[in-house]
Coordinates of C-alpha atoms in Angstrom, one line a residue:
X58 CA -16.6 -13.4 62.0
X59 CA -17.7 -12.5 66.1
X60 CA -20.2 -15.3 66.5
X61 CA -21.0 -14.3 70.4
X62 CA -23.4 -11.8 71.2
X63 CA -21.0 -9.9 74.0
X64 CA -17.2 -8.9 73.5
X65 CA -15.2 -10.1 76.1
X66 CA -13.3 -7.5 78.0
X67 CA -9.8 -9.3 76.7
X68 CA -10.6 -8.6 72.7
X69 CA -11.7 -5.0 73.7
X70 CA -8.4 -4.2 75.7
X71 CA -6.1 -5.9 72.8
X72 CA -7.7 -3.5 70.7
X73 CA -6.9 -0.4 73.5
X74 CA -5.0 -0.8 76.1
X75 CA -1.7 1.1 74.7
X76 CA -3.9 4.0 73.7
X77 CA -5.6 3.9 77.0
X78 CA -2.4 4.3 78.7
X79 CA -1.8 7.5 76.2
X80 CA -5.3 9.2 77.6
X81 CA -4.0 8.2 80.9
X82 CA -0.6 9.5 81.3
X83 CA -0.9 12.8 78.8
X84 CA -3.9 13.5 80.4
X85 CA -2.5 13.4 83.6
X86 CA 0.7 15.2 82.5
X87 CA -1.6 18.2 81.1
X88 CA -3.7 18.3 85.2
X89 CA -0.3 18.6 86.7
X90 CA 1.4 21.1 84.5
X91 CA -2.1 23.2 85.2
X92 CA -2.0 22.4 89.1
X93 CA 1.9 22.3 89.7
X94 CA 3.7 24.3 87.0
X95 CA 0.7 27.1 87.3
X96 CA 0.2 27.0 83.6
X97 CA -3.0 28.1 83.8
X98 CA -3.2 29.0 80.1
X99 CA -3.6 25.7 79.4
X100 CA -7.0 25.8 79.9
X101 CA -9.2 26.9 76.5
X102 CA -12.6 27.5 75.8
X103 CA -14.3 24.2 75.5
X104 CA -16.9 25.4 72.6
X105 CA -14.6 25.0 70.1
X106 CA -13.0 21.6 70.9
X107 CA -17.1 20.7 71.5
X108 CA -17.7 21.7 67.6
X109 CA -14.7 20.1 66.3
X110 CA -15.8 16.7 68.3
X111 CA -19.6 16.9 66.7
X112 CA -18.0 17.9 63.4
X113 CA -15.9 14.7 63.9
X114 CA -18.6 12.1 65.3
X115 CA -20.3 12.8 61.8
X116 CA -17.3 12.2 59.8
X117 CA -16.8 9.0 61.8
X118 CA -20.4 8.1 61.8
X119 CA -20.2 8.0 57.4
X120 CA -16.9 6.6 57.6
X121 CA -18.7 3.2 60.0
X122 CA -21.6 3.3 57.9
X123 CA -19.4 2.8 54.3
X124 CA -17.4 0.0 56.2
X125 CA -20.3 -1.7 57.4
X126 CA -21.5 -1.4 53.2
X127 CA -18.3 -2.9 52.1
X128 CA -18.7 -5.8 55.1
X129 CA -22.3 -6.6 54.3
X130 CA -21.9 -6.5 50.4
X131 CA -19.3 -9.4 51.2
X132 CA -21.6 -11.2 52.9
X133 CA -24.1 -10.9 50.5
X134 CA -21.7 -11.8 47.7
X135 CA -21.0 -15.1 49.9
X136 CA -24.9 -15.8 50.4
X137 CA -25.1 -15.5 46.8
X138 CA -22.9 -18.0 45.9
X139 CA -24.3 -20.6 48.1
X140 CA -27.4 -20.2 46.6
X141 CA -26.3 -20.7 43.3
X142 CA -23.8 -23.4 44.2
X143 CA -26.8 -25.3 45.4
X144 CA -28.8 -24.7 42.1
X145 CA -25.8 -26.1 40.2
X146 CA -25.6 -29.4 42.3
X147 CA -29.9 -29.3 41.4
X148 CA -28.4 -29.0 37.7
X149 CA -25.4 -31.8 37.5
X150 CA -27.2 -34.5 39.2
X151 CA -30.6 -33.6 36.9
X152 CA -29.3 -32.2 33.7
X153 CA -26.0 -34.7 33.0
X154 CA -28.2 -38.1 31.9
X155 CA -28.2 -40.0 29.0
X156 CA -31.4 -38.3 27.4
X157 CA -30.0 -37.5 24.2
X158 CA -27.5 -41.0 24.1
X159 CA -29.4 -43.9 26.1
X160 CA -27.0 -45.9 24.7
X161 CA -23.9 -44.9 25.6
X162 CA -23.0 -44.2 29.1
X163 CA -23.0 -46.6 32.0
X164 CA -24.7 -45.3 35.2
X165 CA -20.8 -45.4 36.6
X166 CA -19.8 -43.2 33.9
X167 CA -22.5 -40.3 34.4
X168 CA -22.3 -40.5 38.0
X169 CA -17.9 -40.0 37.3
X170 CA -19.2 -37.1 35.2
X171 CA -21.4 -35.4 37.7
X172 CA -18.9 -36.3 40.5
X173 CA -16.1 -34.2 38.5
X174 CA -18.7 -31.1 38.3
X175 CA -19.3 -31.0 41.6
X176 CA -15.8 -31.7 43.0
X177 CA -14.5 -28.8 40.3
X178 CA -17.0 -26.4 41.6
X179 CA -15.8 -27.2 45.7
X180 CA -12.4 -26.7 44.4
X181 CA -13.3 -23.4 43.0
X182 CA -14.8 -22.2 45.6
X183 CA -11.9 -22.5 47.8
X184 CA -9.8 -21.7 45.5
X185 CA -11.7 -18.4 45.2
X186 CA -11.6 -17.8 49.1
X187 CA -8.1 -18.1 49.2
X188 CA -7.8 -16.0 46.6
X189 CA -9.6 -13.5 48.2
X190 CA -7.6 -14.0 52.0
X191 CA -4.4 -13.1 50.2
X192 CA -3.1 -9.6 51.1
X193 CA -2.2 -7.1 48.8
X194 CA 0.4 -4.4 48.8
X195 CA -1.7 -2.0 50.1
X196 CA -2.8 -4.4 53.6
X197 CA 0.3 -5.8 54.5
X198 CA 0.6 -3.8 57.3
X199 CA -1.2 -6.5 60.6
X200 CA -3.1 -5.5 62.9
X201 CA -4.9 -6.9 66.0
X202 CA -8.0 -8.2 64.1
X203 CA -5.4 -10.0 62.1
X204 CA -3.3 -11.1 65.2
X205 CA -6.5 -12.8 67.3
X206 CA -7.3 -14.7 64.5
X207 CA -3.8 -15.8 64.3
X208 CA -3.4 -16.9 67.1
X209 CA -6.2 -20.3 66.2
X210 CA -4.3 -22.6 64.1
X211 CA -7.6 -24.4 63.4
X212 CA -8.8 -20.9 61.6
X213 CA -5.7 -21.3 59.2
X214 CA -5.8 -21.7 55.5
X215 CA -3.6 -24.3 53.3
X216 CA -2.2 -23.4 50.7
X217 CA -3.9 -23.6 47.2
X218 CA -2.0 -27.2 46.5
X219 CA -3.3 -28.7 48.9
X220 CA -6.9 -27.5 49.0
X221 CA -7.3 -28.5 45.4
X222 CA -5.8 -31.6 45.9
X223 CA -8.6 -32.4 47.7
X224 CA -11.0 -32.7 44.9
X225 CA -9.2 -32.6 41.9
X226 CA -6.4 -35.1 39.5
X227 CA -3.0 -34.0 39.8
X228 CA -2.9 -33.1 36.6
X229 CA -5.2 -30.4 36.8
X230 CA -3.9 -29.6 40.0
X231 CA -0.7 -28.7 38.7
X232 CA -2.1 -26.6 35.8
X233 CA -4.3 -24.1 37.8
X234 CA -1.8 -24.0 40.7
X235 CA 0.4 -21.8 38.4
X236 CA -2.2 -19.7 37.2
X237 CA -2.2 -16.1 37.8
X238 CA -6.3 -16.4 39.0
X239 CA -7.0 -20.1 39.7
X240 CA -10.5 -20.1 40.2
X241 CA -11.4 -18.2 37.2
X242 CA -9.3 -20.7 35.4
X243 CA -11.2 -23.6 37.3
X244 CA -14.9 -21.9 35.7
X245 CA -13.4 -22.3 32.2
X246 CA -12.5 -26.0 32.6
X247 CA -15.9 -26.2 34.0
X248 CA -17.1 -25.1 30.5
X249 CA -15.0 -26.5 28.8
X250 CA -16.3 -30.4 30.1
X251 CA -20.3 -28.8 29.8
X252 CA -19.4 -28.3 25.7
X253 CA -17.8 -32.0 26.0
X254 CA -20.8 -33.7 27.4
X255 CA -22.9 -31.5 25.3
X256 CA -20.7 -33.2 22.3
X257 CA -21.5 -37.0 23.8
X258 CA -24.9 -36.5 23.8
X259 CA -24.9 -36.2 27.9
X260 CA -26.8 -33.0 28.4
X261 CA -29.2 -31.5 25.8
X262 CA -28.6 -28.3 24.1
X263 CA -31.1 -25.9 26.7
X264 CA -29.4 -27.7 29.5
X265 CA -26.0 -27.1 28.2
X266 CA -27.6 -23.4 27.8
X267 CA -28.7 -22.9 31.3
X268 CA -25.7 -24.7 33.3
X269 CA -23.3 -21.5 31.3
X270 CA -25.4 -19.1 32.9
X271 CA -24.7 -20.8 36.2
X272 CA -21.3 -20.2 35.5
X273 CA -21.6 -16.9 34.3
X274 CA -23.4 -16.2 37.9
X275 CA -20.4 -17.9 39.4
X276 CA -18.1 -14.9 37.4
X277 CA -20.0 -11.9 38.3
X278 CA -19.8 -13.1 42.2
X279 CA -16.3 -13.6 41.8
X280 CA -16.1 -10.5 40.2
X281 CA -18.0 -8.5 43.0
X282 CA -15.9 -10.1 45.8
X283 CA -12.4 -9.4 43.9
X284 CA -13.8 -5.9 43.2
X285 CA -14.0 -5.5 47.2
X286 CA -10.6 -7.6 47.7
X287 CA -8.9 -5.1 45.1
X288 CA -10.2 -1.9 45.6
X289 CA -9.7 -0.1 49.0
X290 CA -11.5 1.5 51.0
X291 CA -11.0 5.2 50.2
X292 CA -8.0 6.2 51.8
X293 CA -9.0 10.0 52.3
X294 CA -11.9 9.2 53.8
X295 CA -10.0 6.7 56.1
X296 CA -6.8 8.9 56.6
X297 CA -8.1 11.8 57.6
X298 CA -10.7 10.4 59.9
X299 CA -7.9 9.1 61.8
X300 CA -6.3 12.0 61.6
X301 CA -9.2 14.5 62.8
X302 CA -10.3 11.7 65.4
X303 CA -7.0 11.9 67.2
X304 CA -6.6 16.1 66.7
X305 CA -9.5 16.1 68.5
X306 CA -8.3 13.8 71.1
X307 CA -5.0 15.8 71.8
X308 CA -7.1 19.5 72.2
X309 CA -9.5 17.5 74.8
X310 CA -8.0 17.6 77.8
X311 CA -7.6 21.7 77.4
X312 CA -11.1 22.1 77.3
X313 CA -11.8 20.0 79.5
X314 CA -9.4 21.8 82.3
X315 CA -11.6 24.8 81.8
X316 CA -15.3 23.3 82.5
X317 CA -13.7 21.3 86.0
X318 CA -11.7 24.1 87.2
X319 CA -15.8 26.0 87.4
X320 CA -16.8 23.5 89.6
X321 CA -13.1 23.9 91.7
X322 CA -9.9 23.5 91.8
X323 CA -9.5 20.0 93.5
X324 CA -11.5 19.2 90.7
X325 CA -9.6 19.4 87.6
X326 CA -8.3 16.1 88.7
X327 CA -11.4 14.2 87.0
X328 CA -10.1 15.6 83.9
X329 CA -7.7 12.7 84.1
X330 CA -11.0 10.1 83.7
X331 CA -13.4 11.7 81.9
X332 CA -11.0 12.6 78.9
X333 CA -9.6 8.5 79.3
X334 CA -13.2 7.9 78.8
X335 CA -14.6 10.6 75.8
X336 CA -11.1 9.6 73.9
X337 CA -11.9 5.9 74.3
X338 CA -15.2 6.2 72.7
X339 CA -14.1 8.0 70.1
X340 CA -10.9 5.4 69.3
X341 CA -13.2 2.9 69.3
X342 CA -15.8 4.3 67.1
X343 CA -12.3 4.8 64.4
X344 CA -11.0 1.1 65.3
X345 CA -14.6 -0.5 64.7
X346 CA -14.8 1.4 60.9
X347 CA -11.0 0.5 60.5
X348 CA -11.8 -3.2 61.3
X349 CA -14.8 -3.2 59.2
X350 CA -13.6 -2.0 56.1
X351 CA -11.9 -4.8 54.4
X352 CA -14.0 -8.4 54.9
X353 CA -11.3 -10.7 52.9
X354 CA -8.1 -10.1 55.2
X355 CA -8.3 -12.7 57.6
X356 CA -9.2 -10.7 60.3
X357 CA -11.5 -11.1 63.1
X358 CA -14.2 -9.8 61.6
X359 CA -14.1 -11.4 58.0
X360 CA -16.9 -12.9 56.0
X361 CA -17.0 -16.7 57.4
X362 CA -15.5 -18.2 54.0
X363 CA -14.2 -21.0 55.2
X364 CA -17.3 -22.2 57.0
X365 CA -19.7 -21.2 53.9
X366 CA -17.1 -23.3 51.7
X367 CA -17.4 -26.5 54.1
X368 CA -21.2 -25.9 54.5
X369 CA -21.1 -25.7 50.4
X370 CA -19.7 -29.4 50.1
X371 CA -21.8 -30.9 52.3
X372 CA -24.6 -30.2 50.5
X373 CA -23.4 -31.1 47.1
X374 CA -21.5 -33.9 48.6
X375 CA -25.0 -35.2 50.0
X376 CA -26.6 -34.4 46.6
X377 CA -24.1 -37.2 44.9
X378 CA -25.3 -39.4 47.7
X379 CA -22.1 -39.6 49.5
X380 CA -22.8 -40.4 53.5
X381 CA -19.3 -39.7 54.6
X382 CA -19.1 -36.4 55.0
X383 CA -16.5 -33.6 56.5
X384 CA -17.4 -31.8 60.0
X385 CA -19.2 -28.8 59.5
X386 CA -16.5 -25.3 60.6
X387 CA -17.2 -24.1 64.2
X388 CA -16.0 -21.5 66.1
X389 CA -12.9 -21.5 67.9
X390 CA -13.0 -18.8 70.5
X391 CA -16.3 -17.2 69.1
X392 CA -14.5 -16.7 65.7
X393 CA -15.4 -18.1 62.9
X394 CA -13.5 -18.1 59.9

């Protein structure tokens, strides 16, 4: 994610600056084949090429506005889950007790208990966001959203071993680590400890009831994002906006010959800046949907996972009454991952 309210000129021109050259140079080839060669039939009625660019601005216009969907229903997913993360550190450190068995558990052992909960549930979470960063057939292709965030080492993921390693035994570690979907894996052992403490005596049959539906919250946000993660965005939609953005861009210059030769012939020269211009705008409409589009493919513009996951275990880390605590994620560059 962009955390700075203005773009600096060196992102915007890593995005542009081979195209600009394009609009520069074919631009300038089409003004001197008019002026020099005499091919004076370059020059076209501009009404046309005017419909086909309003025709496209409302193409591109629906094509930003279902990116931006996709971006902000990532977000919201992500919001979600901090929400209920904190409700289930409210849950483990006031629903695992010794209600039901007074006599059985040592304070050390219930605080292990609720210690494992909460460790399993960090682990899951990143586990989920690295789930989510991996890219699939269909995005393998980088590109310079991709690039500028690569260039950061401090924005760069470990690898699923290590993250879990973090928080979890070996032992259960190495199990979810060969998993096909680790983190869904992760929820089941969750469960799979609630219905032992529920055995001991450790938490009572409602609590045991309500702390499933946390996880069942935990599955339908996981399902949400991984629908996102698996399903592109529409590829007609995307492919031929590209393609009618650019047709328009190549027919520009044409018209464009026609309205400055009116004014005179020196003039057909600010063809050459005013098409660089126009074609600019209209790229960077396209590249602003393209970059939108997917918010999982550690890109520039992702969904900040990696911060909401650290901001996630601090507060459940404080909630277990631990004081030393991880840095919160800051932005490196105005990115934040």
């Amino acid at each position: 994610m962009y955390t700075a309210k203005h773009i600096p000129f060196r992102i915007v021109a890593s995005f542009a600056w081979r195209q600009i050259l394009f609009f520069l140079f074919y631009s300038s080839g089409v003004c001197l084949l008019y002026a020099l060669a005499g091919w004076t039939f370059l020059a076209i009625p501009f009404v046309p090429i005017a419909t086909i660019g309003t025709a496209v601005a409302f193409y591109v216009g629906f094509k930003n506005n279902s990116s931006y969907e996709r971006l902000w229903e990532g977000r919201r997913i992500w919001g979600g889950m901090v929400n209920a993360s904190r409700a289930w550190g409210i849950m483990v450190m006031d629903y695992v007790g010794t209600i039901d068995a007074p006599e059985c558990q040592s304070s050390v052992e219930l605080y292990r208990q609720q210690q494992l909960l909460i460790y399993r549930h960090i682990a899951y979470l990143n586990a989920l966001r690295l789930q989510l960063r991996k890219q699939p057939i269909w995005q393998e292709d980088r590109n310079v959203g991709i690039d500028l965030v690569g260039q950061h080492k401090a924005h760069a993921t470990g690898t699923l071993e290590s993250e879990l390693s973090m928080f979890l035994h070996d032992d259960e570690v190495d199990f979810f680590v060969n998993r096909q979907n680790p983190a869904t894996q992760i929820i089941k052992r969750q469960s799979a400890q609630l219905r032992e403490l529920r055995t001991r005596g450790l938490i009572s049959e409602f609590y045991h009831s309500d702390m499933e539906k946390m996880l069942v919250e935990f599955y339908n946000q996981q399902g949400a994002a991984e629908r996102i993660k698996t399903f592109p965005f529409p590829r007609q939609y995307a492919f031929f906006s590209n393609i009618f953005v650019w047709l328009f861009l190549v027919l520009l210059p044409f018209g464009l010959l026609t309205e400055m030769s009116k004014i005179g012939g020196s003039y057909i020269w600010l063809t050459v800046p005013f098409y660089t211009l126009i074609a600019w705008v209209f790229l960077t409409m396209e590249v602003v949907g393209d970059t939108s589009e997917n918010p999982f493919e550690n890109s520039i513009n992702d969904v900040p996972m990696t911060a909401i996951c650290r901001n996630i275990e601090i507060d459940l880390r404080e909630m277990l009454g631990e004081t030393e605590l991880p840095q919160r994620i800051q932005a490196v560059d105005n990115i934040l991952m």
